[in-house]
PDB file of C-alpha atoms in Angstrom:
ATOM      1  CA  UNK U  30       7.468  -6.300  -6.154  1.00  0.00           C
ATOM      2  CA  UNK U  31       4.302  -6.222  -8.979  1.00  0.00           C
ATOM      3  CA  UNK U  32       6.047  -4.767 -12.093  1.00  0.00           C
ATOM      4  CA  UNK U  33       3.867  -1.605 -13.121  1.00  0.00           C
ATOM      5  CA  UNK U  34       1.241  -1.678 -10.465  1.00  0.00           C
ATOM      6  CA  UNK U  35      -0.359   1.509  -9.789  1.00  0.00           C
ATOM      7  CA  UNK U  36      -2.991   2.339  -7.929  1.00  0.00           C
ATOM      8  CA  UNK U  37      -3.649   6.083  -9.414  1.00  0.00           C
ATOM      9  CA  UNK U  38      -6.410   5.744 -12.126  1.00  0.00           C
ATOM     10  CA  UNK U  39      -4.415   8.798 -14.012  1.00  0.00           C
ATOM     11  CA  UNK U  40      -1.434   5.714 -14.991  1.00  0.00           C
ATOM     12  CA  UNK U  41      -3.581   4.205 -18.250  1.00  0.00           C
ATOM     13  CA  UNK U  42      -4.160   7.860 -19.504  1.00  0.00           C
ATOM     14  CA  UNK U  43      -0.549   8.515 -19.363  1.00  0.00           C
ATOM     15  CA  UNK U  44       0.589   4.998 -20.116  1.00  0.00           C
ATOM     16  CA  UNK U  45      -1.037   5.177 -23.590  1.00  0.00           C
ATOM     17  CA  UNK U  46      -0.624   9.122 -24.011  1.00  0.00           C
ATOM     18  CA  UNK U  47       3.146   9.365 -22.843  1.00  0.00           C
ATOM     19  CA  UNK U  48       4.720   6.034 -23.035  1.00  0.00           C
ATOM     20  CA  UNK U  49       7.959   7.686 -22.381  1.00  0.00           C
ATOM     21  CA  UNK U  50       6.799   8.837 -18.969  1.00  0.00           C
ATOM     22  CA  UNK U  51       5.182   5.931 -17.939  1.00  0.00           C
ATOM     23  CA  UNK U  52       8.532   4.002 -18.408  1.00  0.00           C
ATOM     24  CA  UNK U  53      10.354   6.428 -16.311  1.00  0.00           C
ATOM     25  CA  UNK U  54       7.529   6.196 -13.644  1.00  0.00           C
ATOM     26  CA  UNK U  55       8.069   2.380 -14.206  1.00  0.00           C
ATOM     27  CA  UNK U  56      11.796   2.424 -13.799  1.00  0.00           C
ATOM     28  CA  UNK U  57      10.861   4.863 -10.719  1.00  0.00           C
ATOM     29  CA  UNK U  58       9.045   2.362  -9.298  1.00  0.00           C
ATOM     30  CA  UNK U  59      11.336  -0.900  -9.443  1.00  0.00           C
ATOM     31  CA  UNK U  60      14.234   1.523  -7.726  1.00  0.00           C
ATOM     32  CA  UNK U  61      12.650   2.545  -5.053  1.00  0.00           C
ATOM     33  CA  UNK U  62      10.884  -0.831  -4.546  1.00  0.00           C
ATOM     34  CA  UNK U  63      14.429  -3.152  -4.649  1.00  0.00           C
ATOM     35  CA  UNK U  64      16.218  -1.047  -1.404  1.00  0.00           C
ATOM     36  CA  UNK U  65      19.264  -2.147  -0.773  1.00  0.00           C
ATOM     37  CA  UNK U  66      18.935  -3.000   2.977  1.00  0.00           C
ATOM     38  CA  UNK U  67      15.256  -2.894   4.203  1.00  0.00           C
ATOM     39  CA  UNK U  68      13.302  -5.790   2.453  1.00  0.00           C
ATOM     40  CA  UNK U  69      10.113  -5.642   0.472  1.00  0.00           C
ATOM     41  CA  UNK U  70       7.904  -6.408   3.197  1.00  0.00           C
ATOM     42  CA  UNK U  71       8.971  -3.360   5.468  1.00  0.00           C
ATOM     43  CA  UNK U  72       9.131  -1.470   2.250  1.00  0.00           C
ATOM     44  CA  UNK U  73       5.454  -1.863   1.750  1.00  0.00           C
ATOM     45  CA  UNK U  74       4.420  -1.310   5.907  1.00  0.00           C
ATOM     46  CA  UNK U  75       6.186   2.234   5.141  1.00  0.00           C
ATOM     47  CA  UNK U  76       4.109   2.477   2.415  1.00  0.00           C
ATOM     48  CA  UNK U  77       0.946   1.978   4.246  1.00  0.00           C
ATOM     49  CA  UNK U  78       2.014   4.499   7.084  1.00  0.00           C
ATOM     50  CA  UNK U  79       2.506   6.861   4.525  1.00  0.00           C
ATOM     51  CA  UNK U  80      -0.401   6.866   3.015  1.00  0.00           C
ATOM     52  CA  UNK U  81      -2.526   6.282   6.466  1.00  0.00           C
ATOM     53  CA  UNK U  82      -0.817   9.566   7.472  1.00  0.00           C
ATOM     54  CA  UNK U  83      -2.172  11.310   4.115  1.00  0.00           C
ATOM     55  CA  UNK U  84      -5.339   9.643   5.189  1.00  0.00           C
ATOM     56  CA  UNK U  85      -5.960   8.563   1.436  1.00  0.00           C
ATOM     57  CA  UNK U  86      -8.295   6.134   1.962  1.00  0.00           C
ATOM     58  CA  UNK U  87      -8.234   4.828  -1.373  1.00  0.00           C
ATOM     59  CA  UNK U  88      -4.450   4.068  -1.312  1.00  0.00           C
ATOM     60  CA  UNK U  89      -4.432   2.960   2.723  1.00  0.00           C
ATOM     61  CA  UNK U  90      -6.889  -0.313   1.352  1.00  0.00           C
ATOM     62  CA  UNK U  91      -5.234  -0.684  -1.559  1.00  0.00           C
ATOM     63  CA  UNK U  92      -1.266  -1.118  -0.003  1.00  0.00           C
ATOM     64  CA  UNK U  93      -3.455  -2.908   3.209  1.00  0.00           C
ATOM     65  CA  UNK U  94      -4.616  -5.295   0.675  1.00  0.00           C
ATOM     66  CA  UNK U  95      -1.680  -5.772  -1.532  1.00  0.00           C
ATOM     67  CA  UNK U  96       0.389  -6.472   1.634  1.00  0.00           C
ATOM     68  CA  UNK U  97      -1.653  -9.304   3.162  1.00  0.00           C
ATOM     69  CA  UNK U  98      -2.066 -10.792  -0.002  1.00  0.00           C
ATOM     70  CA  UNK U  99       1.131 -10.588  -1.690  1.00  0.00           C
ATOM     71  CA  UNK U 100       3.746 -10.280   1.365  1.00  0.00           C
ATOM     72  CA  UNK U 101       1.543 -12.403   4.173  1.00  0.00           C
ATOM     73  CA  UNK U 102       1.758  -9.031   6.299  1.00  0.00           C
ATOM     74  CA  UNK U 103      -0.889  -9.336   9.981  1.00  0.00           C
ATOM     75  CA  UNK U 104      -3.403  -7.098  11.718  1.00  0.00           C
ATOM     76  CA  UNK U 105      -0.311  -6.975  14.030  1.00  0.00           C
ATOM     77  CA  UNK U 106       2.307  -5.920  12.103  1.00  0.00           C
ATOM     78  CA  UNK U 107       0.062  -3.219  10.204  1.00  0.00           C
ATOM     79  CA  UNK U 108      -1.115  -2.513  13.824  1.00  0.00           C
ATOM     80  CA  UNK U 109       2.521  -1.357  14.575  1.00  0.00           C
ATOM     81  CA  UNK U 110       3.027   0.709  11.518  1.00  0.00           C
ATOM     82  CA  UNK U 111      -0.392   2.623  12.512  1.00  0.00           C
ATOM     83  CA  UNK U 112       0.938   3.470  16.085  1.00  0.00           C
ATOM     84  CA  UNK U 113       3.791   5.883  14.119  1.00  0.00           C
ATOM     85  CA  UNK U 114       1.331   7.746  12.466  1.00  0.00           C
ATOM     86  CA  UNK U 115      -0.662   7.977  15.785  1.00  0.00           C
ATOM     87  CA  UNK U 116       2.431   9.625  17.131  1.00  0.00           C
ATOM     88  CA  UNK U 117       3.729  11.488  13.908  1.00  0.00           C
ATOM     89  CA  UNK U 118       0.042  12.234  11.912  1.00  0.00           C
ATOM     90  CA  UNK U 119      -2.330  12.107  15.066  1.00  0.00           C
ATOM     91  CA  UNK U 120      -5.370  10.647  15.612  1.00  0.00           C
ATOM     92  CA  UNK U 121      -7.869  11.067  13.232  1.00  0.00           C
ATOM     93  CA  UNK U 122      -5.146  10.001  10.411  1.00  0.00           C
ATOM     94  CA  UNK U 123      -4.771   6.713  12.451  1.00  0.00           C
ATOM     95  CA  UNK U 124      -8.461   5.836  13.894  1.00  0.00           C
ATOM     96  CA  UNK U 125      -9.428   6.148  10.220  1.00  0.00           C
ATOM     97  CA  UNK U 126      -6.282   4.065   9.300  1.00  0.00           C
ATOM     98  CA  UNK U 127      -7.721   1.413  11.603  1.00  0.00           C
ATOM     99  CA  UNK U 128     -11.210   1.505  10.656  1.00  0.00           C
ATOM    100  CA  UNK U 129     -10.580   0.278   6.991  1.00  0.00           C
ATOM    101  CA  UNK U 130      -7.932  -2.268   8.253  1.00  0.00           C
ATOM    102  CA  UNK U 131     -10.901  -3.584  10.798  1.00  0.00           C
ATOM    103  CA  UNK U 132     -13.421  -3.339   7.586  1.00  0.00           C
ATOM    104  CA  UNK U 133     -11.202  -5.485   5.286  1.00  0.00           C
ATOM    105  CA  UNK U 134     -10.405  -7.890   8.642  1.00  0.00           C
ATOM    106  CA  UNK U 135     -14.604  -8.674   7.729  1.00  0.00           C
ATOM    107  CA  UNK U 136     -13.966  -9.676   4.358  1.00  0.00           C
ATOM    108  CA  UNK U 137     -13.772 -13.554   4.242  1.00  0.00           C
ATOM    109  CA  UNK U 138     -11.187 -13.189   1.034  1.00  0.00           C
ATOM    110  CA  UNK U 139      -9.132 -11.266   3.205  1.00  0.00           C
ATOM    111  CA  UNK U 140      -9.114 -13.260   6.226  1.00  0.00           C
ATOM    112  CA  UNK U 141      -7.798 -15.699   4.125  1.00  0.00           C
ATOM    113  CA  UNK U 142      -4.841 -14.071   3.640  1.00  0.00           C
ATOM    114  CA  UNK U 143      -3.704 -12.900   7.253  1.00  0.00           C
ATOM    115  CA  UNK U 144      -1.993 -15.287   9.235  1.00  0.00           C
TER     116      UNK U 144
END
């Protein structure tokens, strides 16, 4: 996992004004992504699904992009994760996430990352 990579726009403010809190968040983030039995790729697919279920457009896109670029996660792997979203969070969250995925697939830079 990349250390100190946060998608939240508020984290730079926390880093600047509350460095002790920022360090605690970094530590927690690093501990969460060093699973004992689940590898980082699987954790990233879970993160994609969680953000998809929450219908957070920006987070869905960021998680998909980083998963494809950093870990070579494929369209089909993402779709498998989104199938769970369909069953647990419903059709609106699922279709929004599928639309984001296919929009990414139109980007020539992203196509290079996908196997």
